[in-house]
Amino acid sequence: MKIVCRCEDISEEDIVKAIDEYGCETLAELKQLLRLGMGHCQGRTCLILAAKILARKTGKSIQEIMPSFRPPVVPVDIGLIGGENEE
Amino acid sequence: MKNEADVVVIGGGINGCAIAYELAKRGKDIIVVERKWLAYGATGRCGAGIRQQWATKENAMLAKKSVEIFEGLSEELGYDIGLRQGGYLIAIHDEEGMKQAKKNVEMQRSIGLPVRIIGEDEIKEIAPILSPEGMEAIAATFCPTDGHANPFKTTYAYAMAAKKLGAEIYKFTEVKDIKVEEGKVKKVITNRGEIKTKYVVNAAGAWSREIGKMVGLEMPNKPVRKEAMVTEPLKRMFDCMVISFKHGIYFSQQDEGQILGGIPSPEEKVGYHTEPTFSFLKHMAHMLGKYAPSLKHVSILRQWTGFYDVTPDALPILGETSIEGFIQCNGFSGHGFMIAPMTARLLAQLICGEKIDMDISRLNMDRFKGEITEEKAVVG
Ligand SMILES: Cc1cc2nc3c(=O)[nH]c(=O)nc-3n(C[C@H](O)[C@H](O)[C@H](O)COP(=O)(O)OP(=O)(O)OC[C@H]3O[C@@H](n4cnc5c(N)ncnc54)[C@H](O)[C@@H]3O)c2cc1C
Ligand code: FES
């Protein structure tokens, strides 16, 4: 079993199953269904691997399979933003 | 792509998929058209909280009946929907709030909901991370059968079950126009072809008013940008959703351990604005730190936006219109996920000419011609 997303523990099999069984065609759908790329690293390592699997299975190019990023890009502390943690 | 169906459902969110399933179950030939992918709209961006503690009887009944369906839904559909019933804890901040809470609880108990008012000690027992002081709470209401389901899993479960019953679901298919002749729905025009039909269900979420325009209906719905955020995953600390009508905050801990929540952003806008704001993040972090001080050292991983489809009375628009065959299923504001199972069943009964389980005629679009009774128990 090949692990694609280490943060969320998602294997290549999981991704292939989501494509075959649920008809996923985009990274957005894989994110929704499997939590792919939703871990602490925010998909920095797994999204490109998943995009390659998608490209292989759907015949689309990697460029067509673009991820969407949601800020903050780097995790930040609640206390830091909330302004009650000044030291 | 098929060019004919009994019913064309516009929108592949929780409502569109649930209706497709309920209609397919009744033997109807269904096509769902979705401009992007399933759960692209509000459904995929929502808190997916399920609350039965409402101030209006319509909402409370719709939510209660929906919970009864949610409880058996994984089994019925054959796919897990990730239901968790950890209750909703609603903060009461002052005497005024207590008066309203007592009134709500009385109505809610009269329809059979196990709601009760709890004191500060019990707040801390139910969710030890909460600080009643920081919340500025004197008490709370609590309903243990409220909860949460996974919005993606639930939408896909409905969609997959509908497909097995013969429904067609067309992704990346956008409705461009609807042809009406002699006051009746005739045809749906999409970017990928035309579909002949007698019924159209308008379940296009915040874009429903644009669909309404296609048949010449002026709808009062407004899209309002809402923001939400999620933290890194933490060990399990509490099971309930925590909300406050006064502060507008809501948050809960998800199955994987992350805290997900939202609050009205200081820069809240009407219109199709999608950009997330820093002021939301700041405000949310500030309030979260007050409600649950131990969360101050926890990291926020993501923030995003989605639309509430808001009506003047914060109640949905359901049912028939002056255009024969044009059925409304929208205007859900911040609670269209939790009432979808029952809404879908009722609209399917309506379309199939069956006896309807619950009278929803008051939720018809015509109500905006007269006096309006507003739902006050809204958050986010
Ligand atoms: C931040 C946030 C938090 C929320 N929290 C909760 C909560 O805790 N509990 C709760 O019950 N509700 C909550 N809600 C509200 C809930 O998300 C919505 O009421 C519900 O998801 C609406 O579902 P829907 O299927 O009606 O619409 P949507 O999910 O918006 O689906 C409509 C679909 O129609 C498609 N569409 C639009 N125009 C066209 C077209 N021309 N052709 C084809 N397709 C089209 C869109 O792409 C979209 O996928 C929240 C909402 C937000 C934004
Ligand atoms: S490896 Fe997938 S989110 Fe980190």
Coordinates of C-alpha atoms and ligand atoms in Angstrom, one line a residue:
Chain A
M1 CA 0.0 0.0 0.0
K2 CA 1.4 3.3 -1.1
I3 CA 0.7 6.3 1.2
V4 CA 0.0 9.5 -0.7
C5 CA -1.1 11.9 2.2
R6 CA 0.9 11.3 5.3
C7 CA -0.9 13.8 7.5
E8 CA -4.3 12.3 6.9
D9 CA -3.2 8.7 6.2
I10 CA -4.6 8.3 2.7
S11 CA -3.3 5.7 0.4
E12 CA -3.1 5.5 -3.4
E13 CA -5.9 2.8 -3.2
D14 CA -8.2 5.2 -1.4
I15 CA -7.7 7.8 -4.2
V16 CA -8.2 5.3 -6.9
K17 CA -11.4 4.1 -5.2
A18 CA -12.7 7.6 -4.9
I19 CA -12.1 8.2 -8.6
D20 CA -13.6 4.8 -9.7
E21 CA -16.5 4.6 -7.3
Y22 CA -17.5 8.2 -6.6
G23 CA -16.5 9.6 -10.0
C24 CA -14.1 12.2 -8.6
E25 CA -12.4 14.2 -11.3
T26 CA -10.8 17.1 -9.3
L27 CA -8.5 17.6 -6.4
A28 CA -11.3 19.6 -4.8
E29 CA -13.5 16.5 -4.7
L30 CA -10.7 14.3 -3.3
K31 CA -10.2 16.9 -0.6
Q32 CA -13.9 16.9 0.3
L33 CA -14.3 13.2 0.3
L34 CA -11.0 11.9 1.7
R35 CA -9.6 15.0 3.6
L36 CA -6.7 14.8 1.1
G37 CA -4.4 17.8 1.7
M38 CA -6.3 19.0 4.8
G39 CA -3.5 18.0 7.2
H40 CA -1.0 20.1 9.1
C41 CA 1.3 20.5 6.0
Q42 CA -1.7 21.7 4.0
G43 CA -1.1 19.4 1.1
R44 CA 2.4 20.6 0.3
T45 CA 3.6 17.0 -0.4
C46 CA 0.5 15.1 -1.2
L47 CA -1.5 17.3 -3.6
I48 CA 1.0 16.9 -6.5
L49 CA 1.2 13.1 -6.0
A50 CA -2.6 13.0 -6.0
A51 CA -2.7 15.2 -9.1
K52 CA -0.5 12.7 -10.9
I53 CA -2.9 9.9 -10.1
L54 CA -5.8 12.0 -11.3
A55 CA -4.0 12.8 -14.5
R56 CA -3.3 9.2 -15.1
K57 CA -6.8 8.0 -14.4
T58 CA -8.7 10.9 -16.1
G59 CA -6.4 11.8 -19.0
K60 CA -6.4 15.4 -17.9
S61 CA -3.1 17.4 -17.7
I62 CA -1.5 18.3 -14.4
Q63 CA -2.1 22.0 -15.2
E64 CA -5.8 21.4 -15.5
I65 CA -5.9 19.8 -12.0
M66 CA -5.1 22.8 -9.9
P67 CA -5.4 23.0 -6.1
S68 CA -7.1 25.8 -4.3
F69 CA -5.4 27.2 -1.2
R70 CA -7.1 28.6 1.8
P71 CA -5.2 31.1 4.0
P72 CA -3.5 31.2 6.4
V73 CA -0.9 29.3 4.5
V74 CA 1.2 28.9 7.7
P75 CA -0.7 27.7 10.8
V76 CA -1.0 30.5 13.4
D77 CA -1.9 30.5 17.1
I78 CA -5.4 31.6 18.2
G79 CA -4.0 33.5 21.1
L80 CA -1.5 35.3 18.8
I81 CA -4.2 36.5 16.4
G82 CA -6.8 37.1 19.1
G83 CA -4.5 39.5 20.8
E84 CA -4.5 38.1 24.3
N85 CA -1.2 36.3 24.3
E86 CA 1.2 39.2 24.3
E87 CA 4.4 38.4 26.2
Chain B
M1 CA -26.4 13.4 -21.8
K2 CA -30.2 12.6 -21.6
N3 CA -32.5 15.2 -23.1
E4 CA -35.7 14.4 -21.1
A5 CA -36.6 13.9 -17.4
D6 CA -39.6 14.0 -15.1
V7 CA -37.8 16.4 -12.8
V8 CA -34.6 18.5 -13.3
V9 CA -33.0 19.4 -10.0
I10 CA -30.7 22.5 -10.3
G11 CA -27.8 22.3 -7.7
G12 CA -25.8 19.4 -6.4
G13 CA -25.7 20.5 -2.8
I14 CA -27.2 18.6 0.1
N15 CA -30.7 19.8 -0.9
G16 CA -30.5 18.9 -4.6
C17 CA -29.0 15.5 -3.9
A18 CA -31.5 14.7 -1.1
I19 CA -34.5 15.6 -3.3
A20 CA -33.0 13.6 -6.2
Y21 CA -32.9 10.6 -3.9
E22 CA -36.4 11.1 -2.5
L23 CA -37.9 11.5 -6.0
A24 CA -35.9 8.6 -7.5
K25 CA -37.2 6.4 -4.6
R26 CA -40.7 7.3 -5.8
G27 CA -39.9 6.1 -9.3
K28 CA -39.3 9.4 -10.9
D29 CA -36.8 9.9 -13.7
I30 CA -34.4 12.5 -12.3
I31 CA -31.5 14.6 -13.6
V32 CA -29.4 16.7 -11.3
V33 CA -27.4 19.5 -12.9
E34 CA -24.5 21.0 -11.0
R35 CA -22.3 23.8 -12.4
K36 CA -19.2 22.6 -10.6
W37 CA -19.0 19.5 -8.4
L38 CA -21.1 18.0 -5.6
A39 CA -21.1 20.1 -2.4
Y40 CA -19.2 23.0 -4.2
G41 CA -21.7 25.5 -2.7
A42 CA -22.6 26.3 0.9
T43 CA -22.9 22.6 1.7
G44 CA -19.1 22.0 1.3
R45 CA -18.3 25.1 3.3
C46 CA -20.7 24.7 6.2
G47 CA -20.5 23.8 9.9
A48 CA -22.9 21.0 9.2
G49 CA -24.3 21.4 12.7
I50 CA -27.8 19.9 13.3
R51 CA -29.9 21.9 15.8
Q52 CA -33.5 21.4 16.7
Q53 CA -33.6 24.3 19.2
W54 CA -35.3 26.9 17.1
A55 CA -37.6 29.8 18.0
T56 CA -40.2 29.2 15.3
K57 CA -42.2 26.0 15.3
E58 CA -41.7 25.5 11.5
N59 CA -37.9 25.3 11.9
A60 CA -38.0 23.2 15.1
M61 CA -40.4 20.7 13.5
L62 CA -38.4 20.5 10.2
A63 CA -35.2 20.0 12.2
K64 CA -36.7 17.4 14.6
K65 CA -38.2 15.4 11.7
S66 CA -34.8 15.6 9.9
V67 CA -33.0 14.3 13.0
E68 CA -35.3 11.3 12.9
I69 CA -34.3 10.7 9.3
F70 CA -30.6 11.5 9.9
E71 CA -30.6 8.8 12.7
G72 CA -31.4 6.0 10.1
L73 CA -29.8 7.6 7.1
S74 CA -26.5 5.7 6.9
E75 CA -28.4 2.5 6.8
E76 CA -31.1 3.7 4.4
L77 CA -28.6 5.1 1.9
G78 CA -26.0 2.4 2.3
Y79 CA -23.2 4.9 2.9
D80 CA -21.9 6.4 6.2
I81 CA -22.9 10.0 6.8
G82 CA -20.7 10.6 9.8
L83 CA -23.5 11.4 12.2
R84 CA -22.6 12.4 15.8
Q85 CA -25.1 13.5 18.4
G86 CA -23.2 15.4 21.0
G87 CA -25.9 18.1 21.6
Y88 CA -26.0 21.8 21.1
L89 CA -25.1 24.1 24.0
I90 CA -26.6 27.6 23.6
A91 CA -25.3 30.3 25.9
I92 CA -27.7 32.5 27.8
H93 CA -26.1 35.8 28.7
D94 CA -28.6 37.9 30.7
E95 CA -32.2 38.1 32.0
E96 CA -33.5 39.1 28.6
G97 CA -31.9 36.1 27.0
M98 CA -33.2 33.9 29.8
K99 CA -36.8 35.1 29.1
Q100 CA -36.5 34.2 25.4
A101 CA -34.8 30.9 26.2
K102 CA -37.6 29.9 28.6
K103 CA -40.2 30.6 25.9
N104 CA -38.2 28.7 23.3
V105 CA -37.7 25.7 25.6
E106 CA -41.4 25.5 26.4
M107 CA -42.3 25.4 22.7
Q108 CA -39.5 22.9 21.9
R109 CA -40.5 20.6 24.8
S110 CA -44.1 20.8 23.7
I111 CA -43.1 19.1 20.4
G112 CA -41.1 16.5 22.2
L113 CA -37.5 17.7 22.2
P114 CA -35.4 16.8 25.3
V115 CA -34.2 20.4 25.8
R116 CA -33.3 21.8 29.2
I117 CA -31.8 24.8 30.8
I118 CA -28.5 24.2 32.6
G119 CA -26.4 26.2 35.0
E120 CA -22.7 27.2 34.9
D121 CA -21.6 24.0 36.6
E122 CA -23.3 21.8 34.1
I123 CA -21.8 23.8 31.2
K124 CA -18.4 22.9 32.5
E125 CA -19.4 19.3 33.0
I126 CA -20.6 19.0 29.4
A127 CA -17.7 20.8 27.9
P128 CA -14.8 21.2 30.4
I129 CA -12.9 23.5 28.1
L130 CA -15.6 26.2 28.3
S131 CA -15.2 29.2 30.6
P132 CA -18.7 30.5 31.5
E133 CA -17.0 33.7 32.7
G134 CA -15.2 34.3 29.4
M135 CA -18.5 33.4 27.6
E136 CA -20.3 35.9 29.8
A137 CA -22.9 33.2 30.3
I138 CA -25.3 32.8 33.3
A139 CA -26.7 29.6 31.9
A140 CA -27.3 27.7 28.7
T141 CA -29.9 25.5 27.0
F142 CA -28.9 22.0 26.0
C143 CA -30.4 19.5 23.7
P144 CA -28.5 16.1 23.7
T145 CA -30.0 14.8 20.4
D146 CA -28.7 17.8 18.4
G147 CA -25.4 17.2 16.6
H148 CA -23.4 17.1 13.4
A149 CA -23.0 15.0 10.3
N150 CA -20.2 15.1 7.7
P151 CA -21.6 17.4 4.9
F152 CA -19.5 15.8 2.1
K153 CA -20.3 12.2 3.1
T154 CA -24.0 13.0 3.5
T155 CA -24.2 14.7 0.1
Y156 CA -22.4 11.9 -1.6
A157 CA -24.5 9.3 0.3
Y158 CA -27.7 10.8 -1.1
A159 CA -26.2 11.2 -4.6
M160 CA -24.8 7.7 -4.8
A161 CA -28.1 6.2 -3.5
A162 CA -30.1 8.4 -6.0
K163 CA -27.8 7.1 -8.8
K164 CA -28.4 3.5 -7.8
L165 CA -32.1 4.3 -8.2
G166 CA -31.5 5.5 -11.7
A167 CA -31.0 9.3 -11.2
E168 CA -28.5 11.0 -13.5
I169 CA -26.1 13.5 -12.0
Y170 CA -24.3 15.8 -14.4
K171 CA -21.4 17.7 -12.9
F172 CA -19.8 20.7 -14.7
T173 CA -23.2 21.4 -16.2
E174 CA -24.5 24.9 -15.9
V175 CA -28.1 25.9 -16.3
K176 CA -28.2 28.9 -18.6
D177 CA -32.0 29.4 -19.1
I178 CA -35.4 27.8 -18.5
K179 CA -38.1 27.9 -21.2
V180 CA -41.6 28.5 -19.9
E181 CA -44.7 28.3 -22.2
E182 CA -48.2 29.3 -21.1
G183 CA -47.1 29.6 -17.5
K184 CA -45.6 26.1 -17.5
V185 CA -42.0 24.8 -17.3
K186 CA -41.0 23.2 -20.6
K187 CA -37.2 23.0 -20.9
V188 CA -34.0 23.5 -19.1
I189 CA -31.1 24.9 -21.2
T190 CA -27.6 24.0 -20.1
N191 CA -24.1 24.6 -21.5
R192 CA -24.1 21.0 -22.5
G193 CA -27.6 20.7 -24.1
E194 CA -31.3 20.9 -23.4
I195 CA -33.5 18.8 -21.2
K196 CA -37.3 18.6 -21.7
T197 CA -39.2 18.5 -18.4
K198 CA -42.4 19.5 -16.6
Y199 CA -40.7 20.1 -13.2
V200 CA -37.7 22.1 -12.1
V201 CA -36.5 22.2 -8.5
N202 CA -34.6 25.4 -7.8
A203 CA -32.0 24.2 -5.2
A204 CA -29.2 26.4 -6.4
G205 CA -28.4 27.8 -3.0
A206 CA -27.1 31.4 -3.0
W207 CA -27.6 31.5 -6.8
S208 CA -31.3 30.6 -6.6
R209 CA -32.4 34.1 -7.3
E210 CA -30.5 34.0 -10.6
I211 CA -32.4 30.8 -11.5
G212 CA -35.7 32.5 -10.5
K213 CA -35.0 35.3 -12.9
M214 CA -34.8 32.8 -15.8
V215 CA -38.6 32.1 -15.3
G216 CA -39.3 35.8 -14.6
L217 CA -39.6 35.5 -10.8
E218 CA -38.2 38.3 -8.6
M219 CA -37.0 36.6 -5.4
P220 CA -36.1 38.4 -2.1
N221 CA -33.0 36.2 -1.4
K222 CA -29.7 37.9 -0.8
P223 CA -26.3 36.1 -0.9
V224 CA -24.2 37.0 2.2
R225 CA -20.6 36.1 2.5
K226 CA -19.9 34.1 5.7
E227 CA -16.5 33.0 7.0
A228 CA -15.4 29.9 8.9
M229 CA -12.1 28.5 10.2
V230 CA -10.6 25.2 11.4
T231 CA -7.7 24.5 13.7
E232 CA -5.2 21.7 13.8
P233 CA -6.6 18.4 15.2
L234 CA -6.6 17.9 19.0
K235 CA -7.3 15.1 21.3
R236 CA -11.1 14.7 21.9
M237 CA -12.2 17.3 24.5
F238 CA -15.9 18.0 24.0
D239 CA -18.8 16.6 22.0
C240 CA -21.3 19.4 21.7
M241 CA -21.6 22.4 19.4
V242 CA -21.3 25.6 21.3
I243 CA -23.2 28.7 20.1
S244 CA -24.4 32.1 21.2
F245 CA -27.1 34.2 19.5
K246 CA -25.7 37.4 21.2
H247 CA -22.1 36.9 20.0
G248 CA -23.0 35.0 16.8
I249 CA -20.2 32.5 17.5
Y250 CA -20.5 28.7 16.9
F251 CA -17.8 26.0 17.2
S252 CA -17.5 22.3 17.8
Q253 CA -14.8 19.6 17.7
Q254 CA -15.0 17.5 14.6
D255 CA -14.5 13.7 14.3
E256 CA -10.8 14.1 13.4
G257 CA -10.3 16.4 16.4
Q258 CA -10.1 19.8 14.8
I259 CA -12.1 22.7 16.1
L260 CA -14.4 24.2 13.4
G261 CA -16.3 27.4 13.8
G262 CA -17.5 30.8 12.6
I263 CA -18.7 34.2 13.7
P264 CA -20.2 37.1 11.8
S265 CA -17.2 39.0 10.3
P266 CA -16.9 42.7 11.0
E267 CA -16.8 43.2 7.2
E268 CA -19.8 41.1 6.3
K269 CA -21.0 41.9 2.8
V270 CA -24.0 41.3 0.7
G271 CA -23.2 40.1 -2.8
Y272 CA -21.0 37.4 -4.4
H273 CA -17.8 38.3 -2.6
T274 CA -15.5 35.3 -1.8
E275 CA -12.4 36.8 -0.4
P276 CA -11.6 35.8 3.2
T277 CA -10.8 38.6 5.7
F278 CA -8.1 39.0 8.4
S279 CA -10.6 40.8 10.5
F280 CA -12.8 37.7 10.7
L281 CA -9.8 35.6 11.8
K282 CA -8.9 38.2 14.5
H283 CA -12.4 38.4 15.8
M284 CA -13.0 34.7 15.8
A285 CA -9.7 34.0 17.5
H286 CA -10.4 36.7 20.1
M287 CA -13.9 35.2 21.0
L288 CA -12.7 31.6 20.9
G289 CA -10.0 32.5 23.3
K290 CA -12.6 33.9 25.7
Y291 CA -15.0 31.0 25.3
A292 CA -12.3 28.3 25.7
P293 CA -9.1 29.9 27.0
S294 CA -7.0 26.7 26.7
L295 CA -7.4 27.0 22.9
K296 CA -5.1 30.0 22.8
H297 CA -2.1 27.9 22.0
V298 CA -3.8 26.0 19.2
S299 CA -3.0 26.7 15.6
I300 CA -5.6 27.7 13.0
L301 CA -5.0 25.8 9.8
R302 CA -7.5 27.2 7.3
Q303 CA -10.2 29.8 6.8
W304 CA -12.6 30.0 4.0
T305 CA -15.9 31.7 2.9
G306 CA -19.3 30.5 1.7
F307 CA -22.7 32.1 1.2
Y308 CA -25.8 32.2 3.3
D309 CA -28.8 32.5 1.0
V310 CA -30.8 34.9 3.2
T311 CA -34.5 35.7 3.1
P312 CA -36.2 38.6 4.8
D313 CA -37.5 36.3 7.6
A314 CA -34.6 33.8 7.7
L315 CA -37.0 31.0 6.8
P316 CA -36.6 28.9 3.7
I317 CA -38.7 29.3 0.5
L318 CA -40.3 26.0 -0.3
G319 CA -42.9 24.7 -2.7
E320 CA -44.9 25.8 -5.8
T321 CA -44.8 29.2 -7.5
S322 CA -47.0 31.0 -10.0
I323 CA -45.0 29.2 -12.7
E324 CA -46.5 25.6 -13.0
G325 CA -43.8 23.1 -12.3
F326 CA -41.2 25.5 -10.9
I327 CA -40.6 24.3 -7.3
Q328 CA -38.5 26.4 -4.8
C329 CA -36.1 24.8 -2.4
N330 CA -33.8 27.6 -1.2
G331 CA -33.4 30.6 1.1
F332 CA -32.0 28.4 3.9
S333 CA -29.8 31.2 5.5
G334 CA -27.5 29.4 7.9
H335 CA -29.4 26.2 8.4
G336 CA -30.1 24.4 5.1
F337 CA -28.0 21.4 5.9
M338 CA -29.8 20.3 9.1
I339 CA -33.3 20.4 7.7
A340 CA -32.5 19.0 4.3
P341 CA -33.7 15.4 4.9
M342 CA -37.2 16.5 5.9
T343 CA -37.4 19.3 3.3
A344 CA -36.5 16.9 0.5
R345 CA -39.1 14.4 1.6
L346 CA -41.9 17.0 1.8
L347 CA -41.1 18.4 -1.6
A348 CA -40.9 15.0 -3.2
Q349 CA -44.3 14.3 -1.7
L350 CA -45.6 17.5 -3.1
I351 CA -44.2 16.9 -6.6
C352 CA -45.6 13.3 -6.6
G353 CA -49.1 14.4 -5.5
E354 CA -48.9 12.4 -2.3
K355 CA -50.3 13.3 1.1
I356 CA -47.8 15.7 2.7
D357 CA -46.5 14.8 6.2
M358 CA -46.3 18.5 7.3
D359 CA -48.0 21.6 6.2
I360 CA -45.3 23.9 4.5
S361 CA -47.7 26.2 2.7
R362 CA -46.6 29.1 5.0
L363 CA -43.1 28.7 3.6
N364 CA -44.3 29.5 0.1
M365 CA -42.7 32.5 -1.6
D366 CA -46.1 34.3 -1.6
R367 CA -45.7 35.0 2.1
F368 CA -43.5 38.0 1.3
K369 CA -46.6 39.8 0.1
G370 CA -47.9 40.0 3.6
E371 CA -46.7 40.4 7.2
I372 CA -43.4 38.6 8.1
T373 CA -42.7 36.5 11.2
E374 CA -38.9 36.4 11.6
E375 CA -36.8 33.5 12.9
K376 CA -34.7 35.2 15.7
A377 CA -32.6 32.2 16.7
V378 CA -29.8 32.6 14.1
V379 CA -26.0 32.5 14.4
G380 CA -22.9 32.8 12.3
Ligands
LIG1 C1 -19.9 29.2 6.8 C2 -21.2 28.5 6.8 C3 -21.6 27.7 7.9 C4 -22.9 27.0 7.9 N1 -23.2 26.2 9.0 C5 -24.3 25.5 8.9 C6 -24.7 24.6 10.0 O1 -23.9 24.4 11.0 N2 -25.8 23.8 9.9 C7 -26.6 24.0 8.8 O2 -27.7 23.3 8.7 N3 -26.4 24.8 7.8 C8 -25.2 25.6 7.8 N4 -24.9 26.5 6.8 C9 -25.9 26.6 5.7 C10 -25.9 25.5 4.8 O3 -24.5 25.3 4.3 C11 -26.8 25.7 3.6 O4 -28.0 26.2 3.9 C12 -27.0 24.4 2.8 O5 -25.7 23.8 2.5 C13 -27.6 24.8 1.4 O6 -27.6 23.6 0.6 P1 -28.1 23.7 -0.8 O7 -28.0 22.3 -1.4 O8 -29.5 24.2 -0.8 O9 -27.2 24.8 -1.6 P2 -25.7 24.7 -2.0 O10 -24.9 23.7 -1.2 O11 -25.2 26.1 -2.0 O12 -25.7 24.1 -3.5 C14 -26.2 24.9 -4.6 C15 -25.5 24.4 -5.8 O13 -26.1 24.9 -6.9 C16 -25.1 25.1 -7.9 N5 -25.5 26.0 -8.9 C17 -25.7 27.3 -8.8 N6 -26.1 27.9 -9.9 C18 -26.2 26.9 -10.8 C19 -26.5 26.9 -12.2 N7 -26.9 27.9 -12.9 N8 -26.5 25.7 -12.8 C20 -26.1 24.5 -12.2 N9 -25.7 24.5 -10.8 C21 -25.8 25.7 -10.2 C22 -23.9 25.5 -7.1 O14 -22.6 25.3 -7.8 C23 -24.0 24.8 -5.8 O15 -23.2 23.6 -5.8 C24 -23.7 27.1 6.8 C25 -23.3 27.9 5.7 C26 -22.1 28.6 5.7 C27 -21.7 29.4 4.5
FES2 S1 0.6 15.1 3.4 FE1 -1.4 15.5 2.9 S2 -1.9 17.2 4.1 FE2 0.2 16.8 4.7

